[in-house]
mmCIF file of C-alpha atoms in Angstrom:
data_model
loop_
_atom_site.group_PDB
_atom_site.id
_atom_site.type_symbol
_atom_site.label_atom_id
_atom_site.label_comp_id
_atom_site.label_asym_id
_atom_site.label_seq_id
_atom_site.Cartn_x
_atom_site.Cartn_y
_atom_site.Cartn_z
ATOM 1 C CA UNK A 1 -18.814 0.925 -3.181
ATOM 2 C CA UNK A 2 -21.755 2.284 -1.321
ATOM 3 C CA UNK A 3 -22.814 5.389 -2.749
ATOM 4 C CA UNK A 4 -26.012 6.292 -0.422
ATOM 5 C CA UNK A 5 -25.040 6.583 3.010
ATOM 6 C CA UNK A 6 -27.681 9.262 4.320
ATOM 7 C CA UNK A 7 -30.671 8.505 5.941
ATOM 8 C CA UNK A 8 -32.465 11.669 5.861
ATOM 9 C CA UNK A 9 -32.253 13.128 2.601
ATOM 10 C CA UNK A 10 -34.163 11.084 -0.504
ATOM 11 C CA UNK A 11 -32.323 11.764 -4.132
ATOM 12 C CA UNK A 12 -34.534 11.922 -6.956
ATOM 13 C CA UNK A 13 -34.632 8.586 -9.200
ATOM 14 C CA UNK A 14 -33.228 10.486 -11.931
ATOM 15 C CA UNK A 15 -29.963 11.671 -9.583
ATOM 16 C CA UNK A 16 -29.812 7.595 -8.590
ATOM 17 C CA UNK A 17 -29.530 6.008 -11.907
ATOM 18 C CA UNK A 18 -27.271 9.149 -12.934
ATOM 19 C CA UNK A 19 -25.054 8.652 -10.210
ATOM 20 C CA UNK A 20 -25.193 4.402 -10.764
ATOM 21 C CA UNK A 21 -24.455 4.949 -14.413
ATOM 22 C CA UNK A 22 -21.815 7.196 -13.543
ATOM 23 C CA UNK A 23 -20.305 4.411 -11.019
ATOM 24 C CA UNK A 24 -20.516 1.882 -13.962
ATOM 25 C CA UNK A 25 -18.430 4.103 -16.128
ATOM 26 C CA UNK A 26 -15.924 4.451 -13.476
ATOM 27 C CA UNK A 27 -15.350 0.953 -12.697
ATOM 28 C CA UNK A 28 -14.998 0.846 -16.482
ATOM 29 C CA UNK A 29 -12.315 3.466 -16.495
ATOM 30 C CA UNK A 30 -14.056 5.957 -18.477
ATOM 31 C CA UNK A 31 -13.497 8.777 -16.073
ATOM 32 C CA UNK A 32 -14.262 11.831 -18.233
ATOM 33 C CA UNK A 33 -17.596 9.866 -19.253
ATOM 34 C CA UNK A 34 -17.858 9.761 -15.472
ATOM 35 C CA UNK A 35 -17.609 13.081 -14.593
ATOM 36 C CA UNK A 36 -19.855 14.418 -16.835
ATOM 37 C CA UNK A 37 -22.645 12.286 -15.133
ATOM 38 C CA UNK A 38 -21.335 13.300 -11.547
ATOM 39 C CA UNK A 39 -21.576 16.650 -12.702
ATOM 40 C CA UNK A 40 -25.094 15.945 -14.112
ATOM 41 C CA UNK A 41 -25.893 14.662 -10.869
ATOM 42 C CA UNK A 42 -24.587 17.532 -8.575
ATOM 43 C CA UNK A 43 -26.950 20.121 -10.383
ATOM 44 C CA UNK A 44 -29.634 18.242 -10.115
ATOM 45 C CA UNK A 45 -28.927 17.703 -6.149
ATOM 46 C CA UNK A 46 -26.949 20.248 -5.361
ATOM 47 C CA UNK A 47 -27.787 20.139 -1.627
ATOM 48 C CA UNK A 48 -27.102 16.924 -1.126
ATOM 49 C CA UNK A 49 -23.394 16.028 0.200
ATOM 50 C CA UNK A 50 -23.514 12.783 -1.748
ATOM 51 C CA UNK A 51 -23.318 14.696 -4.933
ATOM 52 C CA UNK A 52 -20.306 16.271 -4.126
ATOM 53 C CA UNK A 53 -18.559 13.057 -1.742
ATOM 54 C CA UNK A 54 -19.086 11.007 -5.525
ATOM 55 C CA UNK A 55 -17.540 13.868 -7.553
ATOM 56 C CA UNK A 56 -14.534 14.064 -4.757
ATOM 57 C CA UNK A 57 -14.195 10.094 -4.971
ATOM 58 C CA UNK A 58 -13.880 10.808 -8.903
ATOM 59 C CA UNK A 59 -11.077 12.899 -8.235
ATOM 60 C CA UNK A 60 -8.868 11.060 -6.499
ATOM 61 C CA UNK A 61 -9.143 8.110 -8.918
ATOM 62 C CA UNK A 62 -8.226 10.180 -10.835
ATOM 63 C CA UNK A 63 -5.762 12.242 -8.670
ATOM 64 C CA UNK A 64 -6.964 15.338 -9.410
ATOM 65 C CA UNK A 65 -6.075 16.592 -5.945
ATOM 66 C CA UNK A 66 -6.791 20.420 -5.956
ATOM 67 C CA UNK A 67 -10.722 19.101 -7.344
ATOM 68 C CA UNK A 68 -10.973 16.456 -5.167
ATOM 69 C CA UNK A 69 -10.199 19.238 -2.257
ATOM 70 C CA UNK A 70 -12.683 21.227 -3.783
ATOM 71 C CA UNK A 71 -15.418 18.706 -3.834
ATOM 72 C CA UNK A 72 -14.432 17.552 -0.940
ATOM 73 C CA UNK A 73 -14.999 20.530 0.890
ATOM 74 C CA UNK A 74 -18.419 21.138 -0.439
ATOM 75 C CA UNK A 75 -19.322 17.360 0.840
ATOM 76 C CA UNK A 76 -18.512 17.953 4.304
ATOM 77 C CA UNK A 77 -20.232 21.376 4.834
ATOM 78 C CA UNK A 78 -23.167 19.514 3.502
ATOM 79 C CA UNK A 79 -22.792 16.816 6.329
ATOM 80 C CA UNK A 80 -26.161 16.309 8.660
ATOM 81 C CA UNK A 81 -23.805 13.893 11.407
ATOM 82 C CA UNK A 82 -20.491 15.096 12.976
ATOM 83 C CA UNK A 83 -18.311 11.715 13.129
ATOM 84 C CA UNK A 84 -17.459 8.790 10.964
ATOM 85 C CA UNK A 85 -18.604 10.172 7.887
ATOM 86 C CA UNK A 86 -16.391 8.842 4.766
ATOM 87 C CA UNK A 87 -16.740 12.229 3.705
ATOM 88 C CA UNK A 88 -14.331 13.311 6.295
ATOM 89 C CA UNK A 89 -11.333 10.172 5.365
ATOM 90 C CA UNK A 90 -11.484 10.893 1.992
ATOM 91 C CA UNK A 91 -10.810 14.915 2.630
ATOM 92 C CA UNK A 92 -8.141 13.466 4.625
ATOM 93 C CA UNK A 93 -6.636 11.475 1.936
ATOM 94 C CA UNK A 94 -6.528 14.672 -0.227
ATOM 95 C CA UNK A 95 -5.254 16.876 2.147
ATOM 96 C CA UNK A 96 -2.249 14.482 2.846
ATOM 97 C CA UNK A 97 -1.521 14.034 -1.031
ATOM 98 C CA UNK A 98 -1.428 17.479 -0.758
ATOM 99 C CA UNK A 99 0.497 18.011 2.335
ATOM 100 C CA UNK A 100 -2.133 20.420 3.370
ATOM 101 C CA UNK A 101 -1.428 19.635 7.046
ATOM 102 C CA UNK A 102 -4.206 21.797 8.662
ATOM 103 C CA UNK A 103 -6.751 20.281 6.535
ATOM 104 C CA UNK A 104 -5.342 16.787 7.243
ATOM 105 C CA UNK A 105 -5.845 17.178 10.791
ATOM 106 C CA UNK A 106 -9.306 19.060 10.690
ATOM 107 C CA UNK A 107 -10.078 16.120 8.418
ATOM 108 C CA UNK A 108 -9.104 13.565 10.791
ATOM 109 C CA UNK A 109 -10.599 15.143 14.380
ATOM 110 C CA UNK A 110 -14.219 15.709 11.910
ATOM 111 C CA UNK A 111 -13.410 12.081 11.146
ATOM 112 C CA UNK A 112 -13.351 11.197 15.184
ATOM 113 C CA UNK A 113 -9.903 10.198 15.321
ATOM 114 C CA UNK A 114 -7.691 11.593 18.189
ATOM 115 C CA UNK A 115 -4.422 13.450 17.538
ATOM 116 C CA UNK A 116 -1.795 14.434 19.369
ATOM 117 C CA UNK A 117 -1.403 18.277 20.493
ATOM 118 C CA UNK A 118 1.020 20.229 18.908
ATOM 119 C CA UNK A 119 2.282 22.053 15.595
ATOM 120 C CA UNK A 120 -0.321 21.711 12.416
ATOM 121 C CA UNK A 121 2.004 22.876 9.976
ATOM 122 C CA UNK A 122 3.911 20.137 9.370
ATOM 123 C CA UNK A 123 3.280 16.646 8.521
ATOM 124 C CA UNK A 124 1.215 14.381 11.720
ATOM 125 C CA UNK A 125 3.796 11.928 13.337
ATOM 126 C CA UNK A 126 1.628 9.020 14.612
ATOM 127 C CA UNK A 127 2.811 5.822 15.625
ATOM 128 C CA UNK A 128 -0.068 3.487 13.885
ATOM 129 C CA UNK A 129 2.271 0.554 14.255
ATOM 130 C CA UNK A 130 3.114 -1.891 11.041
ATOM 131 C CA UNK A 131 0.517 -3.040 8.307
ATOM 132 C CA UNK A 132 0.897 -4.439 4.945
ATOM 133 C CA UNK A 133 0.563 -2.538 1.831
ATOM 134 C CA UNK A 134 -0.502 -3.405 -1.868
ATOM 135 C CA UNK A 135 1.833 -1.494 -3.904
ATOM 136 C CA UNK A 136 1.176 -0.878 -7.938
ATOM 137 C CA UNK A 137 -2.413 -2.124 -7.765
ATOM 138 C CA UNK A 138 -3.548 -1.273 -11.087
ATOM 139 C CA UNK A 139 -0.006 -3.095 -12.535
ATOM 140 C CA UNK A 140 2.454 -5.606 -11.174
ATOM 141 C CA UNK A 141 0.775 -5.614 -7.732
ATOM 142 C CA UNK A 142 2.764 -6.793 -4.524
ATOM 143 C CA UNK A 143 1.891 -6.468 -1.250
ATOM 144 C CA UNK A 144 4.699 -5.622 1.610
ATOM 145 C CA UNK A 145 5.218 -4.698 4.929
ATOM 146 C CA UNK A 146 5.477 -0.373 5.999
ATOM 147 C CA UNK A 147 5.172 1.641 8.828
ATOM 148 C CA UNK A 148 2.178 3.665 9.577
ATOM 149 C CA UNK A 149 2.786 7.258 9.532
ATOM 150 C CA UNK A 150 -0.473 8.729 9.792
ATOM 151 C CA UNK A 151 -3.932 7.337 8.543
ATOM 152 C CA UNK A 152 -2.907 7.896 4.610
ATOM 153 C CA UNK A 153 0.968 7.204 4.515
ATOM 154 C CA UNK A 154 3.117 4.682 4.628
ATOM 155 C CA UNK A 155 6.912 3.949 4.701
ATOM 156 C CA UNK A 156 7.776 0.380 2.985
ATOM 157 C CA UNK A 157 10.272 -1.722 5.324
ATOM 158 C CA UNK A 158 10.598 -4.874 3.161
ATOM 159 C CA UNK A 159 12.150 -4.309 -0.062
ATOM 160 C CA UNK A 160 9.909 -4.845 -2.943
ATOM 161 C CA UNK A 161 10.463 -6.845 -6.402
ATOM 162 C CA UNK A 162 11.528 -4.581 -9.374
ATOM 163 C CA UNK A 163 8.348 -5.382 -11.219
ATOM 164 C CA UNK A 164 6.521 -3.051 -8.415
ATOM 165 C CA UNK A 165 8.735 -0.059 -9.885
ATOM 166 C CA UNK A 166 9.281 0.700 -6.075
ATOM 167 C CA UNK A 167 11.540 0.696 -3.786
ATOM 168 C CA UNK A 168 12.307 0.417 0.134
ATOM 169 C CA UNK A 169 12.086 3.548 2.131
ATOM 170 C CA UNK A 170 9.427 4.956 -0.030
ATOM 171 C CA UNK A 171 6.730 6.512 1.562
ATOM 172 C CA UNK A 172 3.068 5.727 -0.683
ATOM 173 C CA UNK A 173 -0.300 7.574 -0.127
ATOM 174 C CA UNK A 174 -3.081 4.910 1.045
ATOM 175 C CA UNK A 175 -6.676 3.780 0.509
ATOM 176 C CA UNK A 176 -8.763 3.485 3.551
ATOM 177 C CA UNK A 177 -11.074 0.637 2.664
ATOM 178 C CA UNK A 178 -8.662 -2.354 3.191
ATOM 179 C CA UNK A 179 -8.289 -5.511 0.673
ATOM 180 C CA UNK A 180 -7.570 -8.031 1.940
ATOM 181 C CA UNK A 181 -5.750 -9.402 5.767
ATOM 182 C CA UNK A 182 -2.156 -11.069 6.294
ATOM 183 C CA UNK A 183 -2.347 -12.472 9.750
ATOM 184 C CA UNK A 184 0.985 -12.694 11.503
ATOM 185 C CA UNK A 185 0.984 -14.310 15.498
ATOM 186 C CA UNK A 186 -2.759 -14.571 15.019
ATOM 187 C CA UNK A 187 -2.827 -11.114 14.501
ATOM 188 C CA UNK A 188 -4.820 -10.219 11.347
ATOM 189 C CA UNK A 189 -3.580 -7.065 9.525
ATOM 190 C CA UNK A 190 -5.716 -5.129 7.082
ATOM 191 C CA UNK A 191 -4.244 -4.866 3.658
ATOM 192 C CA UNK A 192 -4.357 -1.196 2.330
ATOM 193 C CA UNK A 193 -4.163 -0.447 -1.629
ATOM 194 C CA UNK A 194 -1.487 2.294 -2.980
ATOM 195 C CA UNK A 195 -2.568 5.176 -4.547
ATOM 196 C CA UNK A 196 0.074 7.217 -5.633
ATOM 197 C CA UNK A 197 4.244 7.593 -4.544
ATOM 198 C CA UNK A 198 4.283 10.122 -1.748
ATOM 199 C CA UNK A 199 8.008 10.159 -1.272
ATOM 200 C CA UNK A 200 10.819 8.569 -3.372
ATOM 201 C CA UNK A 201 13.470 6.824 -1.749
ATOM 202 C CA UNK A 202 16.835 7.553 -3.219
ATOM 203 C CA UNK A 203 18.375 3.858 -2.248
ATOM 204 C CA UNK A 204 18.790 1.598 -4.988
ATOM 205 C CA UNK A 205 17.579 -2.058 -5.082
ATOM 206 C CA UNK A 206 19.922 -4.705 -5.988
ATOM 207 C CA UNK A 207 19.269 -8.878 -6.442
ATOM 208 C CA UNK A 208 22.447 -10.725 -5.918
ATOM 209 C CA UNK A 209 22.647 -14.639 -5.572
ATOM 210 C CA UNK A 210 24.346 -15.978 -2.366
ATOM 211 C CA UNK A 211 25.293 -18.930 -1.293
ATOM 212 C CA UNK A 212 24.107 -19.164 1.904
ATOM 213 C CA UNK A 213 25.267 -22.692 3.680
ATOM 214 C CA UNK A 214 22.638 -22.668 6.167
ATOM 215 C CA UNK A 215 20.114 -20.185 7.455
ATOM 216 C CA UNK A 216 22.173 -18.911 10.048
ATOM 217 C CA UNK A 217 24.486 -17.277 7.071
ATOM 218 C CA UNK A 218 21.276 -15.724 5.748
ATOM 219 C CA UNK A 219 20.506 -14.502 8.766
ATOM 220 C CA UNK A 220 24.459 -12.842 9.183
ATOM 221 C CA UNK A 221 24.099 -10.818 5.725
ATOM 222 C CA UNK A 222 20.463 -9.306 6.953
ATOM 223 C CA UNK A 223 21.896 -7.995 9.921
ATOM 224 C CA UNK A 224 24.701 -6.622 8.573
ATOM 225 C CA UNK A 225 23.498 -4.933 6.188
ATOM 226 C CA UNK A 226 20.466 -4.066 8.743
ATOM 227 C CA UNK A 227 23.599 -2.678 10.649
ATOM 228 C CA UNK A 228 24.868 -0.223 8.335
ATOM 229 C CA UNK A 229 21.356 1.369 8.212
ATOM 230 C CA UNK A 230 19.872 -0.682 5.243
ATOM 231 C CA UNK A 231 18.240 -3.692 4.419
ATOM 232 C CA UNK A 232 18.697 -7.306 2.821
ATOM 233 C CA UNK A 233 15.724 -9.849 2.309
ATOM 234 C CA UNK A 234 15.533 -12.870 1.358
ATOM 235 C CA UNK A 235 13.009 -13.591 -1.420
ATOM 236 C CA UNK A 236 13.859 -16.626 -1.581
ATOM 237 C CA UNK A 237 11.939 -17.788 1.342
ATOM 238 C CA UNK A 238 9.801 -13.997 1.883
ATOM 239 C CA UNK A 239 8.172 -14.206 -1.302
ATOM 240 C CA UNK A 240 4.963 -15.962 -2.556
ATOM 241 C CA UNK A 241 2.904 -15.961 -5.983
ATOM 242 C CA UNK A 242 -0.830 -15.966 -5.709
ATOM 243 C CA UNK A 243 -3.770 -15.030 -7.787
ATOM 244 C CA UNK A 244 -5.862 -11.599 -7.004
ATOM 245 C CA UNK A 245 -8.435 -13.952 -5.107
ATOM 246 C CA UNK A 246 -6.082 -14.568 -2.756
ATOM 247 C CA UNK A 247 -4.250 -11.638 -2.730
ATOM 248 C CA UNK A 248 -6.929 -9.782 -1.771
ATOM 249 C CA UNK A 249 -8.634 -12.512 0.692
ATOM 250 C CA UNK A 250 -7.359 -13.506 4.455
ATOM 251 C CA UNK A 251 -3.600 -14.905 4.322
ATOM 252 C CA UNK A 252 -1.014 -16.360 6.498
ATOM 253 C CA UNK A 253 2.445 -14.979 6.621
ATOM 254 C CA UNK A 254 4.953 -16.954 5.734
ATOM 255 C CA UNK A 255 7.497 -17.150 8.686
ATOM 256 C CA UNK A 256 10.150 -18.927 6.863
ATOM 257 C CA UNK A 257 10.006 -22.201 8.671
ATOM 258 C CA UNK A 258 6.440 -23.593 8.845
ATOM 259 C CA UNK A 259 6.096 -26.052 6.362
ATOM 260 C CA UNK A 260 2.868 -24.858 3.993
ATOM 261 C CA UNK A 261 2.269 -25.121 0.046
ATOM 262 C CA UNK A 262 -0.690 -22.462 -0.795
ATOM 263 C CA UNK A 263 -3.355 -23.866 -3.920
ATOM 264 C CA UNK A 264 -2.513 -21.092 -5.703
ATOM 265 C CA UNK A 265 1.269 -20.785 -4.887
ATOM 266 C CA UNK A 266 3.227 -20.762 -8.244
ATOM 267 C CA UNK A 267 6.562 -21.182 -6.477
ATOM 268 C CA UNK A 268 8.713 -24.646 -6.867
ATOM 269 C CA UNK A 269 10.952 -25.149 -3.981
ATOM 270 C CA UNK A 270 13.637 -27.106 -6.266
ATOM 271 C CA UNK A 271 13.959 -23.566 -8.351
ATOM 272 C CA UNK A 272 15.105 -20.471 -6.269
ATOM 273 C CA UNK A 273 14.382 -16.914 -7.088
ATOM 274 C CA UNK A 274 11.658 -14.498 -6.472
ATOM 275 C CA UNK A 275 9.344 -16.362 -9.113
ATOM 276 C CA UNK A 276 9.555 -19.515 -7.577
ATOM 277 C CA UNK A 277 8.744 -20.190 -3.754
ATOM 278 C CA UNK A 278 7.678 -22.630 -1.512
ATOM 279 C CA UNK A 279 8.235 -22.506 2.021
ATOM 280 C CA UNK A 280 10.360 -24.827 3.814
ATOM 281 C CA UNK A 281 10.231 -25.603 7.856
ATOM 282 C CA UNK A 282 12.800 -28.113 9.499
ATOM 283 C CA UNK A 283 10.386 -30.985 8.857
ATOM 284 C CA UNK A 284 10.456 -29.808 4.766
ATOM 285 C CA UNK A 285 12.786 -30.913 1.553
ATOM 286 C CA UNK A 286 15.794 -29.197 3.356
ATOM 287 C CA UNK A 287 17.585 -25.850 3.693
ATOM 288 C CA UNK A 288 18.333 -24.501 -0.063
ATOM 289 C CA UNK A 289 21.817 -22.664 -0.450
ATOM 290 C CA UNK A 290 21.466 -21.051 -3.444
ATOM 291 C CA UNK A 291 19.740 -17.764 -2.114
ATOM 292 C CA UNK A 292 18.042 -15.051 -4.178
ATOM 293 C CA UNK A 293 18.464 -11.454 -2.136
ATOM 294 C CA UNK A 294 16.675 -7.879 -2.332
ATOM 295 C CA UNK A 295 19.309 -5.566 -0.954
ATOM 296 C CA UNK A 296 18.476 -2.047 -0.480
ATOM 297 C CA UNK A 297 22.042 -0.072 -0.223
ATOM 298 C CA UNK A 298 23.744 2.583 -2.003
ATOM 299 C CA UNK A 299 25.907 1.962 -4.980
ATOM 300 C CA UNK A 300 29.405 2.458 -3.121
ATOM 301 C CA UNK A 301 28.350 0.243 0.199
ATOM 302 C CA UNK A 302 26.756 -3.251 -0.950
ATOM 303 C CA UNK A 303 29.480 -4.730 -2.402
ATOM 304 C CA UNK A 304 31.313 -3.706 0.233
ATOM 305 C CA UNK A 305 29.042 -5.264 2.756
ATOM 306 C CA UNK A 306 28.678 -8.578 0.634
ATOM 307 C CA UNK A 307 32.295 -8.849 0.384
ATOM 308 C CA UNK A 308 32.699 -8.465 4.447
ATOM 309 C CA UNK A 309 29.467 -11.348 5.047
ATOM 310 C CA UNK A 310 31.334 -13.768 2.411
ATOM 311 C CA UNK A 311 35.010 -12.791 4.188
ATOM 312 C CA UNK A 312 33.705 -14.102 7.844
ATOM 313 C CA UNK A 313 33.146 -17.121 6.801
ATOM 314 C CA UNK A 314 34.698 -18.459 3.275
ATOM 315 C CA UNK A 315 34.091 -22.046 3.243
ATOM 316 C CA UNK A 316 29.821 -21.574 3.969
ATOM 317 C CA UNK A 317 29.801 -18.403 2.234
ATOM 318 C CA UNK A 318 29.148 -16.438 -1.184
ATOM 319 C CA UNK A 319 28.111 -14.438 -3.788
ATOM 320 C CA UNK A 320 27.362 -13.596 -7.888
ATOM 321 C CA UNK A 321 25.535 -11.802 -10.369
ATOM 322 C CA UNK A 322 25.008 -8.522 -8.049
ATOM 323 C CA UNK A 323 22.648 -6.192 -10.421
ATOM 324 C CA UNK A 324 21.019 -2.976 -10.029
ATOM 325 C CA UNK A 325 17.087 -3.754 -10.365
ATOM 326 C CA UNK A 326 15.573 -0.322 -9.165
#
């Protein structure tokens, strides 16, 4: 994290190995340890945005918006260059966590992004295409697929494993600084950490095993479902295992049918389920029919819409063990 990112004013050394200290405490988790120091630091540089950028960046670790806001503020009237200042994103961040709207876009422009024209009392509508997301960082991390709403939010499309505690729909406040790239068409995508829920979603996820004759079946029970306004995925074949290195490094998406084993892939492809994966093309071990499914769908529709995939076609087609995960 770079913590001195002005040219013009000089700290004193005492500020610097306040503010460092203070930094080493945080990555430690000692926040209120932290703070102290930041504070420390503030009054003996008071004039210097820094002071107050570092206490802002404390706040929102520890989501403390209404602070961070605060500090945040001070930072950016402190500012000696009008764009691109991380001053400006993290105020940004805040605002949107707390759907001060006016601030968010003031906080964006500073920033030097362009906005569209229009109301600033509700929340932006952008269309910043799709990017991955690492939900539950601190915890059971996973990273999916969402749609961009602004530069802070995004909606999760793919439906996430229970261990996440999230679910599909959800709408989760952002980092900036990106960990990590999945690169899909040999486009690479910058991975963005969660920071907090934004917006529950009130669909439940379910895991049900099917058995799925050939992919083509699979395929039939996402698009119905897909249909109805929902979603199904198949973790079976979506979902891979990898240490943090990797998480957090420059990945390949797994299509589904290039044939691929990561090092540091835990899956077995003779073992289906959402611990166990290993990706399978038409030149691999074979199609597996024993399927294990996310399905995001209220209570009263998914059986329902498993019993109408496994009706069309009997003899290639079926289900068990349909549970309530999330």
């Amino acid at each position: 994290m770079r913590i001195f990112h002005r040219a013009r004013h000089r700290p004193s050394a005492t500020w610097r190995q306040t503010t460092d200290r203070a930094f080493t405490l945080i990555g430690d988790g000692r926040y209120e340890d932290a703070g102290a120091l930041l504070v420390m630091a503030a009054d003996l540089e008071p004039w210097l945005s820094d002071s107050w950028f570092n206490l802002a960046l404390l706040h929102k670790f520890r989501r403390d918006w209404e602070q961070a806001r605060t500090a945040g503020l001070r930072a950016v009237a402190l500012l000696d260059r009008q764009h691109g200042a991380p001053d400006w994103w993290n105020l940004g961040i805040t605002a949107t966590a707390l759907q001060d709207w006016p601030l968010a876009r003031r906080a964006w422009q500073a920033y030097g992004l362009r906005l569209p024209g229009g109301a600033a009392e509700g929340p932006l509508e952008l269309d910043l295409g799709t990017t991955p997301v690492r939900l539950s960082p601190d915890g059971e991390s996973e990273v999916v697929w969402g749609r961009r709403l602004d530069p802070a939010r995004i909606e999760v499309l793919s439906i996430p494993l229970p261990s996440s505690g999230r679910r599909w729909g959800e709408v989760v406040l952002h980092d900036g600084a990106p960990h990590g790239e999945r690169v899909a068409d040999a486009v690479a995508y910058p991975v963005f950490d969660e920071i907090e829920l934004w917006a529950p979603s009130p669909v439940p996820t379910w895991v049900v095993l099917l058995q799925a004759a050939t992919a083509a079946d699979r395929d039939a029970l996402e698009r119905l479902v897909a249909d109805a306004g929902y979603a199904a995925e198949d973790w079976t074949s979506s979902v891979r295992l990898l240490c943090r290195a990797c998480s957090e490094s420059r990945m390949a998406i797994d299509d589904g049918r290039t044939v691929h084993h990561d090092p540091h892939d835990d899956g077995d492809a003779f073992h289906p389920g959402h611990l166990s994966h290993l990706s399978q093309g038409s030149a691999g071990s074979g199609w597996l029919a024993e399927r294990e499914c996310g399905i995001a769908a209220p209570a009263g529709l998914v059986r329902s819409l498993l019993d109408r995939w496994a009706a069309a076609s009997p003899a290639t087609r079926a289900y068990r063990d349909l549970e309530e995960v999330c």
